[in-house]
Short mmCIF file of C-alpha atoms and ligand atoms in Angstrom, two decimals:
data_model
loop_
_atom_site.label_atom_id
_atom_site.label_comp_id
_atom_site.label_asym_id
_atom_site.label_seq_id
_atom_site.Cartn_x
_atom_site.Cartn_y
_atom_site.Cartn_z
CA UNK Z 203 -33.56 -126.59 -91.29
CA UNK Z 204 -35.49 -127.10 -88.02
CA UNK Z 205 -38.27 -124.60 -87.47
CA UNK Z 206 -39.66 -123.45 -84.15
CA UNK Z 207 -43.37 -123.75 -83.38
CA UNK Z 208 -43.72 -120.00 -83.99
CA UNK Z 209 -41.97 -120.23 -87.39
CA UNK Z 210 -44.19 -123.13 -88.43
CA UNK Z 211 -47.28 -121.20 -87.46
CA UNK Z 212 -46.00 -118.19 -89.36
CA UNK Z 213 -45.45 -120.38 -92.43
CA UNK Z 214 -48.90 -121.93 -92.15
CA UNK Z 215 -50.53 -118.50 -92.04
CA UNK Z 216 -48.41 -117.38 -95.00
CA UNK Z 217 -49.54 -120.35 -97.11
CA UNK Z 218 -53.20 -119.67 -96.35
CA UNK Z 219 -53.45 -116.23 -97.92
CA UNK Z 220 -53.81 -115.65 -101.64
CA UNK Z 221 -52.12 -112.30 -102.19
CA UNK Z 222 -52.24 -112.18 -105.99
CA UNK Z 223 -55.06 -114.38 -107.18
CA UNK Z 224 -55.22 -115.03 -110.90
CA UNK Z 225 -57.34 -117.37 -112.94
CA UNK Z 226 -55.06 -119.46 -115.07
CA UNK Z 227 -56.03 -119.65 -118.72
CA UNK Z 228 -53.64 -121.48 -121.00
CA UNK Z 229 -53.92 -122.60 -124.61
CA UNK Z 230 -52.16 -125.82 -123.73
CA UNK Z 231 -50.47 -127.40 -120.72
CA UNK Z 232 -47.19 -125.77 -119.76
CA UNK Z 233 -44.04 -127.00 -118.02
CA UNK Z 234 -41.69 -124.51 -116.33
CA UNK Z 235 -38.28 -125.63 -115.12
CA UNK Z 236 -36.46 -123.75 -112.35
CA UNK Z 237 -32.93 -124.04 -111.05
CA UNK Z 238 -32.41 -122.51 -107.62
CA UNK Z 239 -29.30 -120.82 -106.13
CA UNK Z 240 -27.70 -122.04 -108.62
CA UNK Z 241 -24.91 -124.65 -108.82
CA UNK Z 242 -22.72 -124.40 -111.93
CA UNK Z 243 -23.95 -127.73 -113.31
CA UNK Z 244 -27.44 -126.24 -113.69
CA UNK Z 245 -25.90 -124.11 -116.41
CA UNK Z 246 -22.88 -126.10 -117.69
CA UNK Z 247 -24.90 -129.32 -118.02
CA UNK Z 248 -28.46 -128.01 -117.89
CA UNK Z 249 -27.92 -125.22 -120.41
CA UNK Z 250 -26.68 -127.70 -123.02
CA UNK Z 251 -29.66 -130.02 -122.52
CA UNK Z 252 -32.17 -127.17 -122.65
CA UNK Z 253 -30.55 -125.90 -125.87
CA UNK Z 254 -30.79 -129.37 -127.38
CA UNK Z 255 -34.56 -129.34 -126.80
CA UNK Z 256 -34.90 -125.69 -127.76
CA UNK Z 257 -36.42 -124.61 -124.43
CA UNK Z 258 -35.71 -122.09 -121.70
CA UNK Z 259 -35.65 -122.29 -117.91
CA UNK Z 260 -35.73 -119.86 -115.00
CA UNK Z 261 -32.52 -119.60 -112.97
CA UNK Z 262 -32.91 -118.16 -109.47
CA UNK Z 263 -29.57 -116.73 -108.38
CA UNK Z 264 -28.38 -115.72 -104.91
CA UNK Z 265 -25.64 -113.12 -105.31
CA UNK Z 266 -23.71 -114.28 -102.25
CA UNK Z 267 -23.12 -117.67 -103.91
CA UNK Z 268 -21.48 -116.21 -107.04
CA UNK Z 269 -18.05 -117.81 -107.55
CA UNK Z 270 -18.42 -119.68 -104.25
CA UNK Z 271 -18.85 -123.26 -103.14
CA UNK Z 272 -22.10 -124.00 -101.27
CA UNK Z 273 -22.99 -127.36 -99.78
CA UNK Z 274 -19.91 -128.80 -101.45
CA UNK Z 275 -20.94 -127.62 -104.91
CA UNK Z 276 -19.37 -125.01 -107.16
CA UNK Z 277 -21.91 -122.26 -107.76
CA UNK Z 278 -22.54 -120.06 -110.81
CA UNK Z 279 -20.04 -117.46 -111.98
CA UNK Z 280 -20.76 -114.01 -113.40
CA UNK Z 281 -20.02 -115.40 -116.86
CA UNK Z 282 -22.54 -118.23 -116.35
CA UNK Z 283 -25.17 -115.70 -115.38
CA UNK Z 284 -24.65 -113.57 -118.44
CA UNK Z 285 -24.38 -116.55 -120.78
CA UNK Z 286 -27.65 -117.98 -119.45
CA UNK Z 287 -29.39 -114.65 -119.98
CA UNK Z 288 -27.95 -114.27 -123.48
CA UNK Z 289 -29.15 -117.77 -124.34
CA UNK Z 290 -32.70 -116.61 -123.58
CA UNK Z 291 -33.18 -118.02 -120.10
CA UNK Z 292 -34.89 -116.03 -117.39
CA UNK Z 293 -32.74 -114.95 -114.46
CA UNK Z 294 -34.90 -114.74 -111.37
CA UNK Z 295 -34.24 -113.41 -107.91
CA UNK Z 296 -33.63 -115.23 -104.62
CA UNK Z 297 -32.48 -113.36 -101.50
CA UNK Z 298 -28.84 -112.23 -101.87
CA UNK Z 299 -27.84 -114.00 -98.66
CA UNK Z 300 -30.13 -116.97 -99.22
CA UNK Z 301 -32.05 -115.88 -96.10
CA UNK Z 302 -35.17 -117.77 -95.19
CA UNK Z 303 -38.27 -115.59 -94.76
CA UNK Z 304 -38.84 -117.33 -91.42
CA UNK Z 305 -35.41 -116.75 -89.96
CA UNK Z 306 -34.86 -113.03 -90.40
CA UNK Z 307 -37.05 -109.97 -89.93
CA UNK Z 308 -39.12 -108.78 -92.88
CA UNK Z 309 -36.83 -105.72 -93.04
CA UNK Z 310 -33.70 -107.88 -93.38
CA UNK Z 311 -35.46 -110.10 -95.88
CA UNK Z 312 -36.39 -107.10 -98.02
CA UNK Z 313 -32.86 -105.62 -97.80
CA UNK Z 314 -31.42 -108.92 -98.99
CA UNK Z 315 -33.84 -108.93 -101.93
CA UNK Z 316 -32.88 -105.35 -102.81
CA UNK Z 317 -29.19 -106.25 -102.67
CA UNK Z 318 -29.78 -109.19 -104.97
CA UNK Z 319 -31.83 -107.14 -107.39
CA UNK Z 320 -28.94 -104.65 -107.63
CA UNK Z 321 -26.44 -107.50 -108.00
CA UNK Z 322 -28.43 -108.93 -110.92
CA UNK Z 323 -29.14 -105.60 -112.62
CA UNK Z 324 -25.45 -104.65 -112.54
CA UNK Z 325 -24.45 -107.90 -114.19
CA UNK Z 326 -27.31 -108.32 -116.64
CA UNK Z 327 -27.22 -105.05 -118.53
CA UNK Z 328 -29.78 -103.42 -116.27
CA UNK Z 329 -32.45 -106.08 -116.71
CA UNK Z 330 -34.47 -106.34 -113.52
CA UNK Z 331 -35.85 -109.72 -112.43
CA UNK Z 332 -39.61 -110.32 -112.71
CA UNK Z 333 -39.73 -113.56 -110.76
CA UNK Z 334 -38.71 -114.52 -107.24
CA UNK Z 335 -38.25 -117.88 -105.50
CA UNK Z 336 -38.49 -118.15 -101.72
CA UNK Z 337 -35.25 -119.66 -100.35
CA UNK Z 338 -35.98 -123.03 -98.65
CA UNK Z 339 -39.53 -122.45 -99.89
CA UNK Z 340 -40.16 -120.68 -96.60
CA UNK Z 341 -42.93 -118.10 -96.71
CA UNK Z 342 -44.61 -115.90 -94.14
CA UNK Z 343 -47.52 -113.55 -94.71
CA UNK Z 344 -45.25 -110.50 -94.39
CA UNK Z 345 -42.65 -111.84 -96.82
CA UNK Z 346 -45.33 -112.77 -99.36
CA UNK Z 347 -46.75 -109.25 -99.19
CA UNK Z 348 -43.28 -107.73 -99.62
CA UNK Z 349 -42.43 -109.99 -102.55
CA UNK Z 350 -45.83 -109.48 -104.22
CA UNK Z 351 -45.18 -105.72 -104.29
CA UNK Z 352 -41.84 -106.14 -106.02
CA UNK Z 353 -42.21 -109.09 -108.37
CA UNK Z 354 -44.74 -110.22 -110.88
CA UNK Z 355 -44.44 -113.83 -109.81
CA UNK Z 356 -43.07 -115.73 -106.83
CA UNK Z 357 -42.52 -119.46 -106.64
CA UNK Z 358 -42.95 -121.62 -103.60
CA UNK Z 359 -43.35 -125.34 -103.17
CA UNK Z 360 -46.23 -127.66 -103.99
CA UNK Z 361 -47.08 -131.24 -104.75
CA UNK Z 362 -49.07 -130.81 -107.92
CA UNK Z 363 -49.93 -128.72 -110.95
CA UNK Z 364 -51.21 -125.15 -110.70
CA UNK Z 365 -54.94 -125.25 -111.41
CA UNK Z 366 -57.64 -122.63 -112.04
CA UNK Z 367 -57.25 -119.95 -109.37
CA UNK Z 368 -53.58 -119.63 -108.54
CA UNK Z 369 -51.64 -117.25 -106.32
CA UNK Z 370 -48.93 -115.41 -108.26
CA UNK Z 371 -47.29 -114.63 -104.92
CA UNK Z 372 -46.74 -118.36 -104.30
CA UNK Z 373 -46.89 -120.49 -107.43
CA UNK Z 374 -46.57 -124.18 -106.56
CA UNK Z 375 -43.27 -125.74 -107.62
CA UNK Z 376 -42.69 -129.50 -107.50
CA UNK Z 377 -39.36 -130.61 -106.08
CA UNK Z 378 -37.75 -132.88 -108.68
CA UNK Z 379 -35.71 -134.52 -105.87
CA UNK Z 380 -38.92 -136.29 -104.83
CA UNK Z 381 -39.58 -137.72 -108.29
CA UNK Z 382 -38.18 -140.44 -110.50
CA UNK Z 383 -36.27 -137.70 -112.39
CA UNK Z 384 -33.85 -137.63 -109.45
CA UNK Z 385 -33.97 -141.39 -109.01
CA UNK Z 386 -36.24 -141.06 -105.96
CA UNK Z 387 -38.03 -144.32 -105.28
CA UNK Z 388 -41.85 -144.62 -105.45
CA UNK Z 389 -41.65 -146.52 -102.15
CA UNK Z 390 -40.16 -143.57 -100.30
CA UNK Z 391 -42.20 -140.99 -98.36
CA UNK Z 392 -43.47 -138.01 -100.31
CA UNK Z 393 -42.75 -139.54 -103.74
CA UNK Z 394 -44.34 -137.57 -106.57
CA UNK Z 395 -44.91 -139.22 -109.94
CA UNK Z 396 -43.67 -136.63 -112.41
CA UNK Z 397 -45.06 -138.56 -115.38
CA UNK Z 398 -48.55 -138.43 -113.90
CA UNK Z 399 -48.20 -134.71 -113.27
CA UNK Z 400 -47.12 -134.17 -116.88
CA UNK Z 401 -50.17 -136.09 -118.11
CA UNK Z 402 -52.44 -134.11 -115.82
CA UNK Z 403 -51.01 -130.77 -116.96
CA UNK Z 404 -51.47 -131.79 -120.60
CA UNK Z 405 -55.02 -133.12 -120.22
CA UNK Z 406 -56.28 -130.24 -118.13
CA UNK Z 407 -54.20 -127.52 -119.81
CA UNK Z 408 -52.57 -126.58 -116.53
CA UNK Z 409 -49.21 -125.32 -115.38
CA UNK Z 410 -46.61 -127.69 -114.01
CA UNK Z 411 -43.67 -125.92 -112.36
CA UNK Z 412 -40.68 -127.97 -111.23
CA UNK Z 413 -37.49 -126.97 -109.50
CA UNK Z 414 -34.11 -128.45 -108.73
CA UNK Z 415 -30.53 -127.40 -108.03
CA UNK Z 416 -27.56 -129.36 -109.41
CA UNK Z 417 -27.45 -131.85 -112.27
CA UNK Z 418 -25.25 -134.97 -112.30
CA UNK Z 419 -25.44 -138.70 -112.95
CA UNK Z 420 -25.45 -138.99 -109.15
CA UNK Z 421 -26.82 -135.64 -107.98
CA UNK Z 422 -26.94 -134.19 -104.47
CA UNK Z 423 -30.06 -134.79 -102.41
CA UNK Z 424 -31.38 -131.46 -103.75
CA UNK Z 425 -30.50 -132.10 -107.38
CA UNK Z 426 -31.67 -134.07 -110.40
CA UNK Z 427 -30.13 -136.76 -112.60
CA UNK Z 428 -28.87 -135.47 -115.93
CA UNK Z 429 -30.86 -138.17 -117.71
CA UNK Z 430 -33.81 -137.36 -115.46
CA UNK Z 431 -33.97 -133.87 -116.95
CA UNK Z 432 -33.77 -135.27 -120.47
CA UNK Z 433 -36.52 -137.82 -119.73
CA UNK Z 434 -38.65 -135.04 -118.29
CA UNK Z 435 -38.29 -132.97 -121.44
CA UNK Z 436 -39.02 -135.93 -123.71
CA UNK Z 437 -42.17 -136.81 -121.71
CA UNK Z 438 -43.31 -133.19 -121.70
CA UNK Z 439 -42.88 -132.88 -125.46
CA UNK Z 440 -44.63 -136.20 -126.09
CA UNK Z 441 -47.55 -135.07 -123.92
CA UNK Z 442 -47.77 -131.81 -125.87
CA UNK Z 443 -46.68 -129.46 -123.09
CA UNK Z 444 -45.13 -126.14 -123.99
CA UNK Z 445 -41.96 -125.41 -122.01
CA UNK Z 446 -41.81 -121.80 -120.83
CA UNK Z 447 -40.13 -119.62 -118.23
CA UNK Z 448 -42.21 -118.18 -115.38
CA UNK Z 449 -41.90 -114.76 -116.99
CA UNK Z 450 -43.34 -116.05 -120.26
CA UNK Z 451 -46.29 -117.72 -118.55
CA UNK Z 452 -47.26 -114.73 -116.46
CA UNK Z 453 -46.58 -112.06 -119.09
CA UNK Z 454 -49.46 -109.82 -119.98
ZN1 LIG M 165 -32.23 -121.63 -102.74
#
């Protein structure tokens, strides 16, 4: 998505402000896995892998995608949503319409969040979401303030682990598409070494949050390799990381 100069400035200002500062204290390093939107494979393939390793993830659903195809990929169904919740995963909130915070007014952004919250509550036995993910990882100061009022935690984008003082209104999430988990080459721009980040999180007892969309042997440019997810979980366990949902990490 191409942003105007004004939108970029708005985003820059948004990133600068810590709305919900919190000092991170963890007993051990933690890995949180997020699936955004979410394509069906995140549940049909991802759910099976997560169960195999006995861990839970956070699924950020956009109501408008339910039972639809988006970017050529089949998206979650109502049954997927409920099954994921019943299996112990966290269902988080995106905007219903997958609106970017930089493309619509704050009022429209908030209405789309409200619509999504209702969509999720109706389908998940009244359970309201605690966590939010900014679509396209676009933030503005106004949207961060609005989200901080409504959710315990919001996830944005980052290139590393969450250390010491973190902002619960924009927790840094690493895009797995830029790591070896998605088959992204170390020679390409923006490459992030997920193994190094796992080591760092373990050694410093910090919080590594990652996100992706679909899972496949040959995923989309926004997705992750099926084996990449398994390798990630194996590495995390070997390093001694606990795998938790965002809700579990920020509880209390
Ligand atoms: Zn999204």
